[in-house]
PDB file of C-alpha atoms in Angstrom:
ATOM      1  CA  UNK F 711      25.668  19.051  -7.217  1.00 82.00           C
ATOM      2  CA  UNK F 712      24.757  17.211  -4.112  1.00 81.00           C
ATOM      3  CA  UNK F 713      21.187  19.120  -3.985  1.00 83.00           C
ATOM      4  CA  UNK F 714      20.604  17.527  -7.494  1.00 85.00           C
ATOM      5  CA  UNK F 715      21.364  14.217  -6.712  1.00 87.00           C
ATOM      6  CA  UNK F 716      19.416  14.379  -3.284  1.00 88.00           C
ATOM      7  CA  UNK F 717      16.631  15.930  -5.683  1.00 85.00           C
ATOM      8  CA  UNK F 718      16.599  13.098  -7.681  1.00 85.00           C
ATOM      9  CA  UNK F 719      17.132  10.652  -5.020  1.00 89.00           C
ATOM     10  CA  UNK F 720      14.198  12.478  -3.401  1.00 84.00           C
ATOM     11  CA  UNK F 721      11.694  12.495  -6.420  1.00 77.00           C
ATOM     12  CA  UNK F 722      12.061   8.849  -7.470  1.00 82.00           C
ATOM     13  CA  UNK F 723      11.915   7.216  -4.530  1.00 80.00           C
ATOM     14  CA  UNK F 724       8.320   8.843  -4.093  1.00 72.00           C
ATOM     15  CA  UNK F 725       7.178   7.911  -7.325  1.00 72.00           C
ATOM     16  CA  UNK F 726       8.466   4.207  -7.447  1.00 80.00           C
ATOM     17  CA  UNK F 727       7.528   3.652  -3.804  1.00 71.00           C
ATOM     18  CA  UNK F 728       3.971   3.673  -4.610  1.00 64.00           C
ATOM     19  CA  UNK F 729       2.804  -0.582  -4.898  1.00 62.00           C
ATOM     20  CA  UNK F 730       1.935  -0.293  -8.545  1.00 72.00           C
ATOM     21  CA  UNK F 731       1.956  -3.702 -10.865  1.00 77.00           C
ATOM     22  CA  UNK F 732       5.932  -3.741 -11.036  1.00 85.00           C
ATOM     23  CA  UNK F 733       6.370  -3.357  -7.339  1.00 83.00           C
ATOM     24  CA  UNK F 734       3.958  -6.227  -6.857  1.00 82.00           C
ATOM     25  CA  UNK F 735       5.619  -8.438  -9.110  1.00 88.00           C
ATOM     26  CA  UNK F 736       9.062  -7.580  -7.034  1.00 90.00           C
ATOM     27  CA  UNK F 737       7.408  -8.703  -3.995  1.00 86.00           C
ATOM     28  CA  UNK F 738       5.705 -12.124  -5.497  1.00 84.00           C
ATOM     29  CA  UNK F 739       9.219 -13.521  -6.287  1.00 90.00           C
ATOM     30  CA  UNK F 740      11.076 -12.209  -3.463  1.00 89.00           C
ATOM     31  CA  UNK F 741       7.993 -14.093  -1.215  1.00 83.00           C
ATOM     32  CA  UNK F 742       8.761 -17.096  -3.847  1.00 84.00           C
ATOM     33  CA  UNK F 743      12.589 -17.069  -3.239  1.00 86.00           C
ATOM     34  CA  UNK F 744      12.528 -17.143  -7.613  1.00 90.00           C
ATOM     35  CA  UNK F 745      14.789 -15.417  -9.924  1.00 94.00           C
ATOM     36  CA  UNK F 746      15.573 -12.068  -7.302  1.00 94.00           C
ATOM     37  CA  UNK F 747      18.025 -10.674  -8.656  1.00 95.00           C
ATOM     38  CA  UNK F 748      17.443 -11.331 -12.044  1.00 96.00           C
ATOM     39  CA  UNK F 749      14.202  -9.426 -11.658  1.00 96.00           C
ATOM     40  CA  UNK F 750      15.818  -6.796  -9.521  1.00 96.00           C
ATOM     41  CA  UNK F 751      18.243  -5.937 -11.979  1.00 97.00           C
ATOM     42  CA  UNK F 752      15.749  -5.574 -15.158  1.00 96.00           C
ATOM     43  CA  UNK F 753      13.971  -3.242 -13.311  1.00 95.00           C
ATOM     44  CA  UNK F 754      16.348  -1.239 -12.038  1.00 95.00           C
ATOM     45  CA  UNK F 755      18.821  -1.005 -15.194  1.00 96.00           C
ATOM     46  CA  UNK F 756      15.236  -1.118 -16.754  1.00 95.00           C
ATOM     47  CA  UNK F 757      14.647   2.721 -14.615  1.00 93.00           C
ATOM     48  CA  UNK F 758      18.238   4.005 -15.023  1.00 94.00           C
ATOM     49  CA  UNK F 759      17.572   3.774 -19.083  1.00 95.00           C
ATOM     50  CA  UNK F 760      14.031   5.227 -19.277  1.00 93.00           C
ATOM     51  CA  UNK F 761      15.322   8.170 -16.379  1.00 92.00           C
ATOM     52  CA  UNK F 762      18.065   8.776 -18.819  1.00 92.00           C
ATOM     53  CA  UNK F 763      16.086   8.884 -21.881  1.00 90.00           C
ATOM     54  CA  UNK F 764      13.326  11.553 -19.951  1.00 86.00           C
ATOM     55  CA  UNK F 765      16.744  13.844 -18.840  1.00 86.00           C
ATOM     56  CA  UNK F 766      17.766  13.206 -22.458  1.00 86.00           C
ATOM     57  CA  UNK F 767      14.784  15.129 -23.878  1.00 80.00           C
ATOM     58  CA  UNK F 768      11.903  12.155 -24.631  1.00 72.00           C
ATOM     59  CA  UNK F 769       9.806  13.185 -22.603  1.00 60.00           C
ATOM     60  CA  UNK F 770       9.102  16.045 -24.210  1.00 62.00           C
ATOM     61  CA  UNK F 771       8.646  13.795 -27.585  1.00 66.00           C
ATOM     62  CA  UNK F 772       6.470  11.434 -25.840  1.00 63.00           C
ATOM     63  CA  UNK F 773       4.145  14.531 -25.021  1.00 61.00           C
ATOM     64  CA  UNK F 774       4.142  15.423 -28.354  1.00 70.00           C
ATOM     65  CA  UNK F 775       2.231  12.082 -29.732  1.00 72.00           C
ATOM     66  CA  UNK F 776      -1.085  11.375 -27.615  1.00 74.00           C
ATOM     67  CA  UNK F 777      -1.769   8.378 -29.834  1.00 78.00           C
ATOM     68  CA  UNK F 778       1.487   6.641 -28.961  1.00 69.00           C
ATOM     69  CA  UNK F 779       0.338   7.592 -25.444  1.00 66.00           C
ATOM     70  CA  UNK F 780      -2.960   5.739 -26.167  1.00 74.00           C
ATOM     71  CA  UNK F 781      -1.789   2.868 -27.843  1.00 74.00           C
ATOM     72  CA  UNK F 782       0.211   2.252 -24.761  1.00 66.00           C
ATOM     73  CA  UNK F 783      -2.114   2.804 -22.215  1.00 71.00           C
ATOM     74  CA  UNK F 784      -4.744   0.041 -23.913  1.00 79.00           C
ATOM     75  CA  UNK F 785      -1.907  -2.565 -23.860  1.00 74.00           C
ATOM     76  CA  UNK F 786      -1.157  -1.808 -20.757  1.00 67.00           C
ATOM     77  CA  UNK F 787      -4.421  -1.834 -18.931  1.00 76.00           C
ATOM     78  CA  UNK F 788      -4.960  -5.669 -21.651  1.00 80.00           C
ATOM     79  CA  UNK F 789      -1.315  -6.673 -19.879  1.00 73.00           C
ATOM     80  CA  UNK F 790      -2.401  -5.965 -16.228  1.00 73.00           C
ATOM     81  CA  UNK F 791      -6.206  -7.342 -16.417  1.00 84.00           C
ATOM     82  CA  UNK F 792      -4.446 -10.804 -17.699  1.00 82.00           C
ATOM     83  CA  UNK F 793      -2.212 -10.706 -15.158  1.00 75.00           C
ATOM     84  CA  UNK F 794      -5.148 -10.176 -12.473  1.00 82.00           C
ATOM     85  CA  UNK F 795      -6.678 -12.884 -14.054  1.00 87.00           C
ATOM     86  CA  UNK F 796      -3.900 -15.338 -13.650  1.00 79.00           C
ATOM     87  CA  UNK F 797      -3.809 -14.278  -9.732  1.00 78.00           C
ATOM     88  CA  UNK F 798      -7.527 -14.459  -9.082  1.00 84.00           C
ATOM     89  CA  UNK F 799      -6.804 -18.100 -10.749  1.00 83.00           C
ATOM     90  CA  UNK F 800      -3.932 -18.703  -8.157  1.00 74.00           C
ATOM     91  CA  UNK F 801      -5.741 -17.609  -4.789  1.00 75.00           C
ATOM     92  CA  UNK F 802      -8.640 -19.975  -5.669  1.00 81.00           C
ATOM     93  CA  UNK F 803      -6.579 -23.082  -6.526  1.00 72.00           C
ATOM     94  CA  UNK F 804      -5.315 -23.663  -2.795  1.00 50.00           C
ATOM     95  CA  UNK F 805      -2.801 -26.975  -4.396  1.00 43.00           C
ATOM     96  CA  UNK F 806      -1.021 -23.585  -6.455  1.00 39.00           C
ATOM     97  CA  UNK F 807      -0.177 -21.706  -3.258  1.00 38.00           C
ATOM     98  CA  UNK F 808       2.381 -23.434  -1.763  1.00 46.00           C
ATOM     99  CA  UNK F 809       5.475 -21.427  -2.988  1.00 48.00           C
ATOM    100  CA  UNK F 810       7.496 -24.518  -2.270  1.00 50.00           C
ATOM    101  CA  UNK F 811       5.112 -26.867  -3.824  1.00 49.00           C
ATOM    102  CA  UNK F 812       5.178 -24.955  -7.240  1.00 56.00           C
ATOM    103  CA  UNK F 813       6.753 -25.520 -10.048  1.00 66.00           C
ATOM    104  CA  UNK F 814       9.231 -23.031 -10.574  1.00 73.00           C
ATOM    105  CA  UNK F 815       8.694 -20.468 -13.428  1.00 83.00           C
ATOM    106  CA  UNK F 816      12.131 -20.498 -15.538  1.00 92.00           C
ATOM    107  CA  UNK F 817      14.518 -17.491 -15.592  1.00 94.00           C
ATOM    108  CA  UNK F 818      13.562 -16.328 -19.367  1.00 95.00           C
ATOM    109  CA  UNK F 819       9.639 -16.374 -18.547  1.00 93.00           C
ATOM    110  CA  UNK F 820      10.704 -14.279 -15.479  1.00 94.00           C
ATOM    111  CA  UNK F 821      12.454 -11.555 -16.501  1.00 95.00           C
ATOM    112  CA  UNK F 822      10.192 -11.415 -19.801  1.00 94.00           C
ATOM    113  CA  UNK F 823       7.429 -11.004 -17.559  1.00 92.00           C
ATOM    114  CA  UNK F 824       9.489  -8.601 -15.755  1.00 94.00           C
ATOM    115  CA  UNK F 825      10.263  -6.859 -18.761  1.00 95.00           C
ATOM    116  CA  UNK F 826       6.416  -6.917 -19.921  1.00 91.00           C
ATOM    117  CA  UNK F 827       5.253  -5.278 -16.528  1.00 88.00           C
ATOM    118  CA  UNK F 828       7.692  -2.528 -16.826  1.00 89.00           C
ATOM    119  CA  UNK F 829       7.656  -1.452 -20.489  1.00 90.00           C
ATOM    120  CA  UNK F 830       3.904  -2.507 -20.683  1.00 85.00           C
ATOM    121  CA  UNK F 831       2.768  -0.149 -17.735  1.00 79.00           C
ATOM    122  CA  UNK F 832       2.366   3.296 -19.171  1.00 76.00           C
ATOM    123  CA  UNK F 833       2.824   4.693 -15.414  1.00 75.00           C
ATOM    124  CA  UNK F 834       6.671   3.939 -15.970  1.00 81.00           C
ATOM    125  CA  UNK F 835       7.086   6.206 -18.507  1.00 80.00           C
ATOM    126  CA  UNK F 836       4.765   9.148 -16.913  1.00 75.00           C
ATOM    127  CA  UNK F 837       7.003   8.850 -13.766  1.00 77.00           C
ATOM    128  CA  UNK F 838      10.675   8.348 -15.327  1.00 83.00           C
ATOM    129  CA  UNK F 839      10.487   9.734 -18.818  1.00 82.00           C
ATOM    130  CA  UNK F 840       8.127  12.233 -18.595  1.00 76.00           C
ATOM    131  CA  UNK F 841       8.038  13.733 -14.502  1.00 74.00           C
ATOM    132  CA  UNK F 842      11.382  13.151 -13.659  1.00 79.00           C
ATOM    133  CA  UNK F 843      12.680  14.330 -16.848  1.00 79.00           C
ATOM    134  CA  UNK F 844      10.754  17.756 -16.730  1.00 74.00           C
ATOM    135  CA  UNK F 845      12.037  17.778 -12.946  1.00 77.00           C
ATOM    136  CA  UNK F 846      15.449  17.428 -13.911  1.00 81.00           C
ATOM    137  CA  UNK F 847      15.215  19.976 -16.607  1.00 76.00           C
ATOM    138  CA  UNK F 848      15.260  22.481 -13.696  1.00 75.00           C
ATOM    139  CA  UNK F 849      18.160  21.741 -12.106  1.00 79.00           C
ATOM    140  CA  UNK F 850      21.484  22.533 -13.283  1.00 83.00           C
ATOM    141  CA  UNK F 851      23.245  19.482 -12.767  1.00 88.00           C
ATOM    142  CA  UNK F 852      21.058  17.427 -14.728  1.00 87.00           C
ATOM    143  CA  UNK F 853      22.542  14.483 -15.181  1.00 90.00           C
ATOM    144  CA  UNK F 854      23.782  14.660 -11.217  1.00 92.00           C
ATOM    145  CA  UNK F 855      20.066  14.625 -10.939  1.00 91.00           C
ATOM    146  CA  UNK F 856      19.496  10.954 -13.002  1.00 92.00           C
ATOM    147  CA  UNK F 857      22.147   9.384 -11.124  1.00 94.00           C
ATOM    148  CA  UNK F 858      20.524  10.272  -7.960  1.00 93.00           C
ATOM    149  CA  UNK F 859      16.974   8.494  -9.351  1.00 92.00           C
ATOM    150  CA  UNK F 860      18.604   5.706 -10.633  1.00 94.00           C
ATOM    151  CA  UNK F 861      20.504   5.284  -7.097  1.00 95.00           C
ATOM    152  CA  UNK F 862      17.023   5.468  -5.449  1.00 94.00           C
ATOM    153  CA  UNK F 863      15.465   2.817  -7.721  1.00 93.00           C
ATOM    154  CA  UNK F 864      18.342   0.225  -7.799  1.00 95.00           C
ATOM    155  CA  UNK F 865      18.350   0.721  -3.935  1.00 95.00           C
ATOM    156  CA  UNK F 866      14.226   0.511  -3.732  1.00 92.00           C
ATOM    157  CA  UNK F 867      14.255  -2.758  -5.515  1.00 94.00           C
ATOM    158  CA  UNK F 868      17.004  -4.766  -3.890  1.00 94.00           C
ATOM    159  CA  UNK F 869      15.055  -3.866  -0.558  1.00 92.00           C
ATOM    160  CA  UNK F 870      12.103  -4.711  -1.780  1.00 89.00           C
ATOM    161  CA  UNK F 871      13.415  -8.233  -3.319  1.00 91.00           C
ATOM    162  CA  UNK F 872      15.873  -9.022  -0.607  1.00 89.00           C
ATOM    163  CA  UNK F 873      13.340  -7.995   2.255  1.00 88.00           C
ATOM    164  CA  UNK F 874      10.723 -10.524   0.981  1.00 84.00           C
ATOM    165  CA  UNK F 875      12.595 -12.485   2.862  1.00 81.00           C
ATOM    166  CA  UNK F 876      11.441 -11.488   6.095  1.00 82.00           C
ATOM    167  CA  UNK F 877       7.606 -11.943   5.452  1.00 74.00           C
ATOM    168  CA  UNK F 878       8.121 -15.523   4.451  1.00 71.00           C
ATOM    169  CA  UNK F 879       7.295 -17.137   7.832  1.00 76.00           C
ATOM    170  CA  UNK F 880       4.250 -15.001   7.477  1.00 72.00           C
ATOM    171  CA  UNK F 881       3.308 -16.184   4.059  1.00 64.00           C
ATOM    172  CA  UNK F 882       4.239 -20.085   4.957  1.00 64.00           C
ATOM    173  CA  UNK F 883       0.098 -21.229   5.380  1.00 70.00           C
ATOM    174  CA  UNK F 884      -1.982 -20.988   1.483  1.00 69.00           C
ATOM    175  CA  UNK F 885      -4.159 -19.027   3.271  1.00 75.00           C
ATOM    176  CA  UNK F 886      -2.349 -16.029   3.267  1.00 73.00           C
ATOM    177  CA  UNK F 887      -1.084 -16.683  -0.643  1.00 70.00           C
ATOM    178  CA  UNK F 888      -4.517 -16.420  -1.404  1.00 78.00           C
ATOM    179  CA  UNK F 889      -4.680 -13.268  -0.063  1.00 80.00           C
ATOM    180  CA  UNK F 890      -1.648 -11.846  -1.177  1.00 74.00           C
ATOM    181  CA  UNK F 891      -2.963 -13.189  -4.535  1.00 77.00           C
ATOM    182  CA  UNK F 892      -6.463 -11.551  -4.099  1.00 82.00           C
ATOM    183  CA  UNK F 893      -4.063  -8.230  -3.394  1.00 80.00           C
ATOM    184  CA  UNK F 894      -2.194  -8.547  -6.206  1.00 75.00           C
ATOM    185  CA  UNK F 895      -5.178  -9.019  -8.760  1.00 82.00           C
ATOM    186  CA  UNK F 896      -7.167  -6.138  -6.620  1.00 84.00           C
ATOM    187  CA  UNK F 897      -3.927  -3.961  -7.588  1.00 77.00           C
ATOM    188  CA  UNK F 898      -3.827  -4.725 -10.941  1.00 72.00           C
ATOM    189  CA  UNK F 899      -7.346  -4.228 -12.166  1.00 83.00           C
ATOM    190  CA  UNK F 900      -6.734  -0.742 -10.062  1.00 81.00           C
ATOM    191  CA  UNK F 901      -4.260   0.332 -12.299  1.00 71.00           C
ATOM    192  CA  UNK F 902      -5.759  -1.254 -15.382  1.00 76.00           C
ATOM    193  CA  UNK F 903      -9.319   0.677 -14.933  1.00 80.00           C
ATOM    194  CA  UNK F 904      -7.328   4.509 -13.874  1.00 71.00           C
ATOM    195  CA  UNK F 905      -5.263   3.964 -17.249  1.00 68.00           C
ATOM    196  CA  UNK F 906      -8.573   3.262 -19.400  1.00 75.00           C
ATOM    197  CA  UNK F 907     -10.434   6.178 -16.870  1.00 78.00           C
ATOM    198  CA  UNK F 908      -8.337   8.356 -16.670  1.00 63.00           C
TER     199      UNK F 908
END
């Protein structure tokens, strides 16, 4: 049992580790001090349920329908090139850099944009549903196994939220919002052109 949940520990923490559009997002409000852990907690309850759906057997479902696959992927890469536009807009309005100078976005359009970049991004499900379910399909203790990638997520994004913190004296001049901005669309339209490319 314990190499299962170290397995799953293991595996998830390499695949969610990666910056990707989600991770990104996590680090924007943890910079911004705005809605944490709201936004911590949709996306890690948000990877417990699609880990346990993959161990559960959709993966293999998923597999089974490349237009569903499709569909998602062209929503996704429309979801992250918006998103890329609204931070290109951001780095070049200097007076919309200030995170203390902002207006504050409200809890509900938080976590829906939360929500959007993790059920919009068709990475999520190639990483929890299907890799980590086809993983866990291996090991005996399978469900040992989700609980150990769910552990590694919920404990990835409070550090990743909470540690914000830390970089805040860093990020204190517009200057370096801009670039963090300029990052954070570069990112985006990364991950938006390898789902249409790929």
């Amino acid at each position: 049992m314990l190499t299962s949940v170290l397995a799953g520990f293991a595996n998830s923490i390499v695949l969610i580790a990666a910056i990707g559009a989600q991770n990104a997002f996590v680090l924007r409000q943890g910079l911004r001090r705005e809605h944490v852990w709201a936004v911590v907690a949709v996306c890690a309850l948000s990877d417990a349920l699609l880990i346990t759906l993959g161990v559960a057997g959709m993966g293999t479902a998923i597999a089974d329908r490349p237009a569903l696959l499709q569909a998602a992927k062209w929503c996704g890469a429309a979801f992250l090139l918006a998103y890329a536009v609204l931070a290109v807009r951001r780095a070049t309005r200097p007076a919309a850099l200030d995170p203390g100078e902002a207006r504050p976005a409200t809890l509900r359009a938080t976590v829906i944009a939360c929500l959007a970049f993790t059920y919009l991004n068709p990475h999520v499900y190639l990483d929890t549903v299907l890799l980590l379910g086809a993983v866990a399909s291996q090991h005996r203790y399978q469900w040992v196994f989700a609980a150990g990638a769910a552990a590694a997520s919920a404990l990835w994004f409070t550090a990743l939220g909470g540690g914000a913190r830390k970089l805040a004296p860093v990020l204190a001049r517009p200057g370096a919002w801009r670039v963090l901005d300029g990052v954070i669309a570069a990112i985006m339209v990364a991950i938006a052109a390898s789902l249409v490319l790929g």
